[in-house]
Amino acid sequence: MSRKTSEQRPVFPFTSIVGQEEMCEISLLKLSLILNVIDPKIGGVMIMGDRGTGKSTIVRALVDLLPPIDVVENDQYNSHPYDPELMSDEVLEKLKNNEKINVIQIKTPMVDLPLGATEDRVCGTIDIEKAISEGKKAFEPGLLAQANRGILYVDEVNLLDDHLVDVLLDSAASGWNTVEREGISICHPARFILVGSGNPEEGELRPQLLDRFGMHAQIKTVKEPHLRVKIVQQRELFERNPKEFKAKYKEEQDKLMEKIINARKTLKDVKIKYELLEKISQICSDLNVDGLRGDMVTSRAAKALVAFENRQEVTPKDIFTVITLCLRHRLRKDPLESIDSGFKVQEAFKKVFSFNN
């Protein structure tokens, strides 16, 4: 999908999506996306929900909240003009040779990964014939290059080949994509927020892959008739006149964008006390969570929440707000158990913190 096409397509405003009640499924999903935008190192979001619950709509609405980014003109990897860690080899070479680079602003990229995509389409491919005949590394960048410094969205990720999911998660975690073919190796920056969605009826991801997503949000079909009617009406109004509908929510969108920009700036100043970190680890231990990802993601998400709310120190309530999203998918599944994993996380939290919501 070209960048031009994605910019022309009307996008449903993020702030108009109903379900604003505190701690409801939709508001928690929206929160998990916002926290990942504030701190991409949280590790992305996996969204599981019924068909037709607006998973794709919410994700695509997110990109409108992101500020434009500075990139090097005519660079295929959205290279950062000032940060060497986010530059392609070509841009680094130009700087080394004291060549001038032009800087332009573009909308934060959002790339959709189609279900039938091949590894070459995702990672990019090397033109071996050209490399041999001309002696140059002829590389055709893939979707990971397009998504650098933006969002990569994979709908029906649970139907994607496990090997491909592994490649995506590796790149998302390391921030780099390496392609090796016939003795030729290409490496380029690939720092993106990975968002996956799927329908649990069509199968779950393997636990090893699921654990690699930072947060896990669940969304079910709305049952209340008045909310269902409101959702249908909102959608009809948007489809009738997208520009007018978006203009109605412009002020709210701008305020939310400002909050996100400010949170990104203040995130580094947010503090979390050692005893709170110890309690997070105690919860992970009590729940038999494998590895340390759960501990790290929970503390990162809590700090991002504090930055979003323009505060400076993490409280137990902040941890309670995010911990289910961070740990629910890391619990070992017992097919005979009927207790929801989110409920188990909350109970473990209340026991360790002696906390009542």
Tab-separated table of C-alpha atoms in Angstrom:
chain	number	residue	atom	x	y	z
A	1	MET	CA	0.000	0.000	0.000
A	2	SER	CA	1.481	3.363	-0.946
A	3	ARG	CA	1.893	6.172	1.510
A	4	LYS	CA	-0.247	8.392	-0.696
A	5	THR	CA	-3.147	5.922	-0.644
A	6	SER	CA	-3.062	5.588	3.147
A	7	GLU	CA	-3.142	9.361	3.588
A	8	GLN	CA	-6.162	9.785	1.289
A	9	ARG	CA	-8.287	7.133	2.998
A	10	PRO	CA	-10.626	8.753	5.594
A	11	VAL	CA	-9.837	7.532	9.115
A	12	PHE	CA	-12.371	7.259	11.935
A	13	PRO	CA	-11.366	9.660	14.767
A	14	PHE	CA	-9.813	7.865	17.749
A	15	THR	CA	-11.627	10.040	20.303
A	16	SER	CA	-15.047	9.333	18.770
A	17	ILE	CA	-14.859	5.576	19.436
A	18	VAL	CA	-17.477	4.796	22.072
A	19	GLY	CA	-16.759	2.879	25.257
A	20	GLN	CA	-15.149	5.624	27.293
A	21	GLU	CA	-16.124	4.210	30.705
A	22	GLU	CA	-13.099	3.758	32.940
A	23	MET	CA	-11.637	0.235	32.818
A	24	CYS	CA	-14.068	-0.992	30.121
A	25	GLU	CA	-12.568	-3.196	27.380
A	26	ILE	CA	-12.529	-0.505	24.678
A	27	SER	CA	-10.967	2.137	26.933
A	28	LEU	CA	-8.308	-0.377	28.065
A	29	LEU	CA	-7.546	-1.254	24.439
A	30	LYS	CA	-7.219	2.423	23.575
A	31	LEU	CA	-5.007	2.937	26.632
A	32	SER	CA	-2.699	0.051	25.686
A	33	LEU	CA	-2.214	1.553	22.195
A	34	ILE	CA	-1.524	5.027	23.605
A	35	LEU	CA	1.012	3.681	26.117
A	36	ASN	CA	2.899	1.903	23.314
A	37	VAL	CA	2.973	5.119	21.305
A	38	ILE	CA	4.451	6.920	24.320
A	39	ASP	CA	7.024	4.174	24.951
A	40	PRO	CA	7.485	1.828	21.955
A	41	LYS	CA	9.868	-0.295	24.062
A	42	ILE	CA	6.803	-1.737	25.814
A	43	GLY	CA	6.728	-4.140	22.893
A	44	GLY	CA	3.459	-3.734	21.006
A	45	VAL	CA	-0.121	-4.892	21.525
A	46	MET	CA	-1.942	-8.117	20.733
A	47	ILE	CA	-5.716	-7.564	20.397
A	48	MET	CA	-8.010	-10.557	20.570
A	49	GLY	CA	-11.723	-10.120	19.966
A	50	ASP	CA	-14.867	-11.221	18.183
A	51	ARG	CA	-15.462	-10.421	14.524
A	52	GLY	CA	-16.845	-6.932	13.854
A	53	THR	CA	-15.824	-5.408	17.199
A	54	GLY	CA	-13.844	-2.551	15.635
A	55	LYS	CA	-10.307	-3.840	16.268
A	56	SER	CA	-8.983	-2.608	12.914
A	57	THR	CA	-10.904	0.686	13.183
A	58	ILE	CA	-9.315	1.518	16.545
A	59	VAL	CA	-5.793	0.673	15.368
A	60	ARG	CA	-6.093	2.684	12.140
A	61	ALA	CA	-7.545	5.607	14.082
A	62	LEU	CA	-4.408	5.693	16.231
A	63	VAL	CA	-2.146	6.961	13.465
A	64	ASP	CA	-4.052	10.267	13.264
A	65	LEU	CA	-2.903	11.044	16.813
A	66	LEU	CA	0.770	10.745	16.001
A	67	PRO	CA	2.759	13.868	15.155
A	68	PRO	CA	4.654	14.123	11.835
A	69	ILE	CA	8.238	12.857	11.866
A	70	ASP	CA	11.419	14.303	10.332
A	71	VAL	CA	12.984	11.989	7.743
A	72	VAL	CA	15.814	12.137	5.237
A	73	GLU	CA	14.399	12.957	1.818
A	74	ASN	CA	14.299	10.096	-0.721
A	75	ASP	CA	15.386	7.555	1.896
A	76	GLN	CA	13.512	4.242	1.723
A	77	TYR	CA	13.816	3.543	5.463
A	78	ASN	CA	12.366	6.761	6.945
A	79	SER	CA	15.838	7.445	8.371
A	80	HIS	CA	16.094	9.904	11.248
A	81	PRO	CA	18.124	12.929	10.100
A	82	TYR	CA	19.872	13.437	13.458
A	83	ASP	CA	20.012	10.078	15.287
A	84	PRO	CA	22.657	7.672	13.873
A	85	GLU	CA	20.881	4.714	15.533
A	86	LEU	CA	17.895	5.310	13.252
A	87	MET	CA	19.794	5.899	10.013
A	88	SER	CA	20.290	3.581	7.062
A	89	ASP	CA	23.802	2.749	5.842
A	90	GLU	CA	23.311	5.049	2.828
A	91	VAL	CA	22.553	8.073	5.038
A	92	LEU	CA	25.467	7.275	7.376
A	93	GLU	CA	27.760	7.075	4.352
A	94	LYS	CA	26.561	10.479	3.119
A	95	LEU	CA	27.215	12.053	6.516
A	96	LYS	CA	30.647	10.428	6.665
A	97	ASN	CA	31.457	12.001	3.286
A	98	ASN	CA	30.082	15.383	4.488
A	99	GLU	CA	27.332	15.298	1.857
A	100	LYS	CA	24.278	17.453	2.458
A	101	ILE	CA	21.041	15.664	3.323
A	102	ASN	CA	17.617	17.225	2.903
A	103	VAL	CA	15.085	16.858	5.703
A	104	ILE	CA	11.327	16.630	5.151
A	105	GLN	CA	8.349	15.899	7.382
A	106	ILE	CA	5.999	13.002	6.740
A	107	LYS	CA	2.981	11.566	8.509
A	108	THR	CA	3.939	8.776	10.932
A	109	PRO	CA	3.809	5.661	8.723
A	110	MET	CA	1.300	2.902	9.319
A	111	VAL	CA	1.767	-0.264	7.304
A	112	ASP	CA	-0.771	-3.090	6.959
A	113	LEU	CA	0.753	-6.531	6.567
A	114	PRO	CA	-1.470	-8.680	4.320
A	115	LEU	CA	-2.157	-12.229	5.468
A	116	GLY	CA	-0.634	-13.823	2.378
A	117	ALA	CA	2.631	-11.839	2.488
A	118	THR	CA	5.851	-13.739	1.791
A	119	GLU	CA	9.061	-13.375	3.800
A	120	ASP	CA	10.663	-11.473	0.899
A	121	ARG	CA	7.752	-9.016	0.842
A	122	VAL	CA	8.045	-8.474	4.605
A	123	CYS	CA	11.821	-8.351	5.038
A	124	GLY	CA	12.899	-7.204	1.590
A	125	THR	CA	14.911	-9.033	-1.025
A	126	ILE	CA	18.373	-8.807	-2.575
A	127	ASP	CA	18.683	-8.702	-6.352
A	128	ILE	CA	21.408	-11.334	-6.722
A	129	GLU	CA	21.707	-10.884	-10.505
A	130	LYS	CA	22.362	-7.144	-10.189
A	131	ALA	CA	24.703	-7.676	-7.263
A	132	ILE	CA	26.832	-10.098	-9.311
A	133	SER	CA	26.740	-8.149	-12.596
A	134	GLU	CA	27.308	-4.661	-11.121
A	135	GLY	CA	29.059	-5.538	-7.876
A	136	LYS	CA	26.558	-3.502	-5.836
A	137	LYS	CA	24.205	-4.467	-3.029
A	138	ALA	CA	20.891	-4.139	-4.828
A	139	PHE	CA	18.263	-4.310	-2.111
A	140	GLU	CA	14.502	-4.021	-2.570
A	141	PRO	CA	13.140	-2.916	0.841
A	142	GLY	CA	10.097	-4.681	2.289
A	143	LEU	CA	7.292	-3.771	4.656
A	144	LEU	CA	9.620	-3.636	7.678
A	145	ALA	CA	11.529	-0.796	6.009
A	146	GLN	CA	8.300	1.086	5.252
A	147	ALA	CA	7.145	0.671	8.863
A	148	ASN	CA	10.375	1.990	10.407
A	149	ARG	CA	9.555	4.665	13.034
A	150	GLY	CA	5.848	3.967	12.625
A	151	ILE	CA	3.240	1.258	13.221
A	152	LEU	CA	3.071	-2.193	11.656
A	153	TYR	CA	-0.424	-3.658	11.862
A	154	VAL	CA	-1.058	-7.360	11.317
A	155	ASP	CA	-4.728	-8.333	11.187
A	156	GLU	CA	-5.467	-12.019	11.854
A	157	VAL	CA	-1.925	-12.448	13.195
A	158	ASN	CA	-2.944	-15.812	14.652
A	159	LEU	CA	-3.398	-17.107	11.080
A	160	LEU	CA	0.047	-15.902	9.988
A	161	ASP	CA	2.841	-18.432	9.576
A	162	ASP	CA	4.698	-18.846	12.901
A	163	HIS	CA	8.065	-18.278	11.230
A	164	LEU	CA	6.873	-14.932	9.844
A	165	VAL	CA	5.489	-13.879	13.239
A	166	ASP	CA	8.883	-14.744	14.740
A	167	VAL	CA	10.629	-12.517	12.179
A	168	LEU	CA	8.285	-9.618	12.983
A	169	LEU	CA	8.756	-9.997	16.734
A	170	ASP	CA	12.546	-10.255	16.398
A	171	SER	CA	12.686	-7.042	14.362
A	172	ALA	CA	10.294	-5.257	16.710
A	173	ALA	CA	12.429	-6.253	19.716
A	174	SER	CA	15.853	-5.513	18.216
A	175	GLY	CA	14.912	-2.519	16.065
A	176	TRP	CA	16.840	-3.976	13.091
A	177	ASN	CA	16.073	-6.145	10.101
A	178	THR	CA	18.802	-8.307	8.587
A	179	VAL	CA	18.438	-9.977	5.192
A	180	GLU	CA	21.027	-12.526	4.110
A	181	ARG	CA	21.014	-14.139	0.676
A	182	GLU	CA	23.819	-15.920	-1.173
A	183	GLY	CA	26.573	-14.488	1.023
A	184	ILE	CA	25.219	-10.935	0.802
A	185	SER	CA	23.992	-9.306	4.003
A	186	ILE	CA	21.881	-6.149	4.373
A	187	CYS	CA	20.909	-4.587	7.699
A	188	HIS	CA	18.596	-1.610	8.172
A	189	PRO	CA	16.711	0.041	11.081
A	190	ALA	CA	13.215	-1.355	11.668
A	191	ARG	CA	11.853	0.270	14.791
A	192	PHE	CA	8.106	0.074	14.780
A	193	ILE	CA	5.182	-0.521	17.105
A	194	LEU	CA	3.829	-3.972	16.320
A	195	VAL	CA	0.070	-4.314	16.670
A	196	GLY	CA	-1.564	-7.656	15.997
A	197	SER	CA	-5.224	-8.589	16.094
A	198	GLY	CA	-7.141	-11.806	15.797
A	199	ASN	CA	-10.304	-13.734	16.530
A	200	PRO	CA	-9.811	-16.350	19.302
A	201	GLU	CA	-12.270	-18.679	17.529
A	202	GLU	CA	-9.711	-19.042	14.729
A	203	GLY	CA	-6.939	-20.191	17.060
A	204	GLU	CA	-4.458	-18.686	19.501
A	205	LEU	CA	-0.829	-17.800	18.927
A	206	ARG	CA	1.722	-20.185	20.385
A	207	PRO	CA	2.543	-19.133	24.004
A	208	GLN	CA	6.191	-18.502	23.047
A	209	LEU	CA	5.079	-15.947	20.441
A	210	LEU	CA	2.259	-14.472	22.512
A	211	ASP	CA	4.705	-13.757	25.343
A	212	ARG	CA	6.743	-11.555	23.002
A	213	PHE	CA	3.926	-9.006	22.684
A	214	GLY	CA	4.205	-6.375	25.397
A	215	MET	CA	0.487	-6.042	26.110
A	216	HIS	CA	-2.623	-8.092	25.427
A	217	ALA	CA	-6.069	-6.504	25.113
A	218	GLN	CA	-9.364	-8.332	24.801
A	219	ILE	CA	-12.522	-6.907	23.286
A	220	LYS	CA	-15.950	-8.529	23.160
A	221	THR	CA	-19.138	-7.640	21.296
A	222	VAL	CA	-21.048	-4.842	23.024
A	223	LYS	CA	-24.243	-6.202	24.611
A	224	GLU	CA	-26.027	-3.018	25.728
A	225	PRO	CA	-28.615	-2.000	23.052
A	226	HIS	CA	-28.117	1.773	23.553
A	227	LEU	CA	-24.346	1.435	22.997
A	228	ARG	CA	-24.846	-0.737	19.911
A	229	VAL	CA	-27.210	1.881	18.467
A	230	LYS	CA	-24.712	4.650	19.248
A	231	ILE	CA	-21.895	2.770	17.475
A	232	VAL	CA	-24.061	2.208	14.381
A	233	GLN	CA	-25.117	5.879	14.323
A	234	GLN	CA	-21.523	7.078	14.689
A	235	ARG	CA	-20.448	4.917	11.783
A	236	GLU	CA	-23.314	6.120	9.573
A	237	LEU	CA	-22.501	9.766	10.309
A	238	PHE	CA	-18.845	9.181	9.491
A	239	GLU	CA	-19.584	7.425	6.199
A	240	ARG	CA	-22.074	10.128	5.174
A	241	ASN	CA	-19.574	12.965	5.612
A	242	PRO	CA	-16.098	11.982	6.878
A	243	LYS	CA	-14.692	15.539	6.812
A	244	GLU	CA	-17.549	17.014	8.824
A	245	PHE	CA	-17.451	14.133	11.303
A	246	LYS	CA	-13.695	14.493	11.823
A	247	ALA	CA	-13.989	18.262	12.237
A	248	LYS	CA	-16.432	17.690	15.100
A	249	TYR	CA	-13.753	15.798	17.026
A	250	LYS	CA	-10.754	17.900	15.991
A	251	GLU	CA	-10.413	19.689	19.331
A	252	GLU	CA	-10.462	16.419	21.283
A	253	GLN	CA	-7.999	14.841	18.852
A	254	ASP	CA	-5.610	17.802	19.156
A	255	LYS	CA	-5.757	17.679	22.971
A	256	LEU	CA	-4.992	13.963	22.998
A	257	MET	CA	-2.133	14.416	20.530
A	258	GLU	CA	-0.678	17.147	22.754
A	259	LYS	CA	-0.891	14.837	25.775
A	260	ILE	CA	0.968	12.095	23.894
A	261	ILE	CA	3.705	14.488	22.691
A	262	ASN	CA	4.142	15.851	26.211
A	263	ALA	CA	4.210	12.333	27.710
A	264	ARG	CA	6.985	11.306	25.318
A	265	LYS	CA	9.071	14.247	26.524
A	266	THR	CA	8.491	13.676	30.252
A	267	LEU	CA	8.681	9.853	30.281
A	268	LYS	CA	12.382	9.851	31.165
A	269	ASP	CA	11.654	11.848	34.345
A	270	VAL	CA	9.035	9.435	35.746
A	271	LYS	CA	10.136	7.572	38.881
A	272	ILE	CA	9.075	4.228	40.303
A	273	LYS	CA	10.084	3.206	43.838
A	274	TYR	CA	12.123	0.052	44.378
A	275	GLU	CA	9.476	-1.486	46.650
A	276	LEU	CA	6.892	-1.179	43.849
A	277	LEU	CA	9.232	-2.944	41.420
A	278	GLU	CA	9.735	-5.654	44.032
A	279	LYS	CA	5.970	-6.109	44.375
A	280	ILE	CA	5.532	-6.340	40.584
A	281	SER	CA	8.142	-9.110	40.562
A	282	GLN	CA	6.391	-10.802	43.501
A	283	ILE	CA	3.123	-10.888	41.511
A	284	CYS	CA	4.928	-12.343	38.477
A	285	SER	CA	6.525	-14.958	40.709
A	286	ASP	CA	3.223	-15.852	42.407
A	287	LEU	CA	1.598	-16.294	38.990
A	288	ASN	CA	4.505	-18.462	37.734
A	289	VAL	CA	5.182	-16.079	34.841
A	290	ASP	CA	8.163	-17.381	32.855
A	291	GLY	CA	11.062	-15.017	32.200
A	292	LEU	CA	11.344	-11.348	33.107
A	293	ARG	CA	9.390	-9.732	30.262
A	294	GLY	CA	6.289	-9.405	32.454
A	295	ASP	CA	8.214	-7.508	35.140
A	296	MET	CA	9.808	-5.115	32.659
A	297	VAL	CA	6.703	-4.447	30.566
A	298	THR	CA	4.539	-3.771	33.643
A	299	SER	CA	6.948	-1.170	35.025
A	300	ARG	CA	7.361	0.455	31.588
A	301	ALA	CA	3.604	0.615	31.013
A	302	ALA	CA	2.994	2.069	34.489
A	303	LYS	CA	5.606	4.775	33.870
A	304	ALA	CA	4.087	5.577	30.453
A	305	LEU	CA	0.668	5.919	32.116
A	306	VAL	CA	2.086	8.349	34.688
A	307	ALA	CA	3.703	10.404	31.908
A	308	PHE	CA	0.404	10.408	29.983
A	309	GLU	CA	-1.387	11.784	33.048
A	310	ASN	CA	1.359	14.405	33.480
A	311	ARG	CA	2.555	13.106	36.850
A	312	GLN	CA	6.033	12.168	38.031
A	313	GLU	CA	5.772	9.065	40.220
A	314	VAL	CA	4.148	5.654	39.812
A	315	THR	CA	1.490	4.667	42.353
A	316	PRO	CA	-0.013	1.234	43.117
A	317	LYS	CA	-3.191	2.298	41.285
A	318	ASP	CA	-1.168	2.920	38.091
A	319	ILE	CA	0.221	-0.602	38.311
A	320	PHE	CA	-3.274	-2.015	38.897
A	321	THR	CA	-4.529	-0.219	35.769
A	322	VAL	CA	-1.921	-1.793	33.464
A	323	ILE	CA	-0.908	-5.091	35.057
A	324	THR	CA	-3.735	-7.201	33.606
A	325	LEU	CA	-2.892	-5.961	30.102
A	326	CYS	CA	0.772	-6.834	30.691
A	327	LEU	CA	0.448	-10.263	32.324
A	328	ARG	CA	-2.833	-11.849	31.190
A	329	HIS	CA	-1.265	-13.548	28.165
A	330	ARG	CA	1.832	-14.745	30.029
A	331	LEU	CA	-0.011	-17.100	32.386
A	332	ARG	CA	0.224	-20.819	31.751
A	333	LYS	CA	-3.095	-22.087	30.444
A	334	ASP	CA	-4.888	-24.926	32.174
A	335	PRO	CA	-7.602	-26.288	29.820
A	336	LEU	CA	-9.662	-27.466	32.821
A	337	GLU	CA	-9.625	-24.081	34.579
A	338	SER	CA	-12.632	-21.802	34.168
A	339	ILE	CA	-11.226	-18.705	35.923
A	340	ASP	CA	-10.369	-15.841	33.560
A	341	SER	CA	-6.629	-15.109	33.468
A	342	GLY	CA	-7.290	-11.376	33.929
A	343	PHE	CA	-9.185	-12.085	37.152
A	344	LYS	CA	-6.257	-14.194	38.411
A	345	VAL	CA	-3.844	-11.314	37.763
A	346	GLN	CA	-6.065	-8.851	39.648
A	347	GLU	CA	-6.433	-11.230	42.605
A	348	ALA	CA	-2.654	-11.713	42.773
A	349	PHE	CA	-2.192	-7.936	42.677
A	350	LYS	CA	-4.664	-7.342	45.507
A	351	LYS	CA	-2.990	-10.007	47.635
A	352	VAL	CA	0.525	-8.543	47.227
A	353	PHE	CA	-0.497	-4.890	47.485
A	354	SER	CA	-3.332	-5.370	50.008
A	355	PHE	CA	-5.201	-3.167	47.546
A	356	ASN	CA	-8.911	-2.618	46.925
A	357	ASN	CA	-9.867	-0.905	43.667
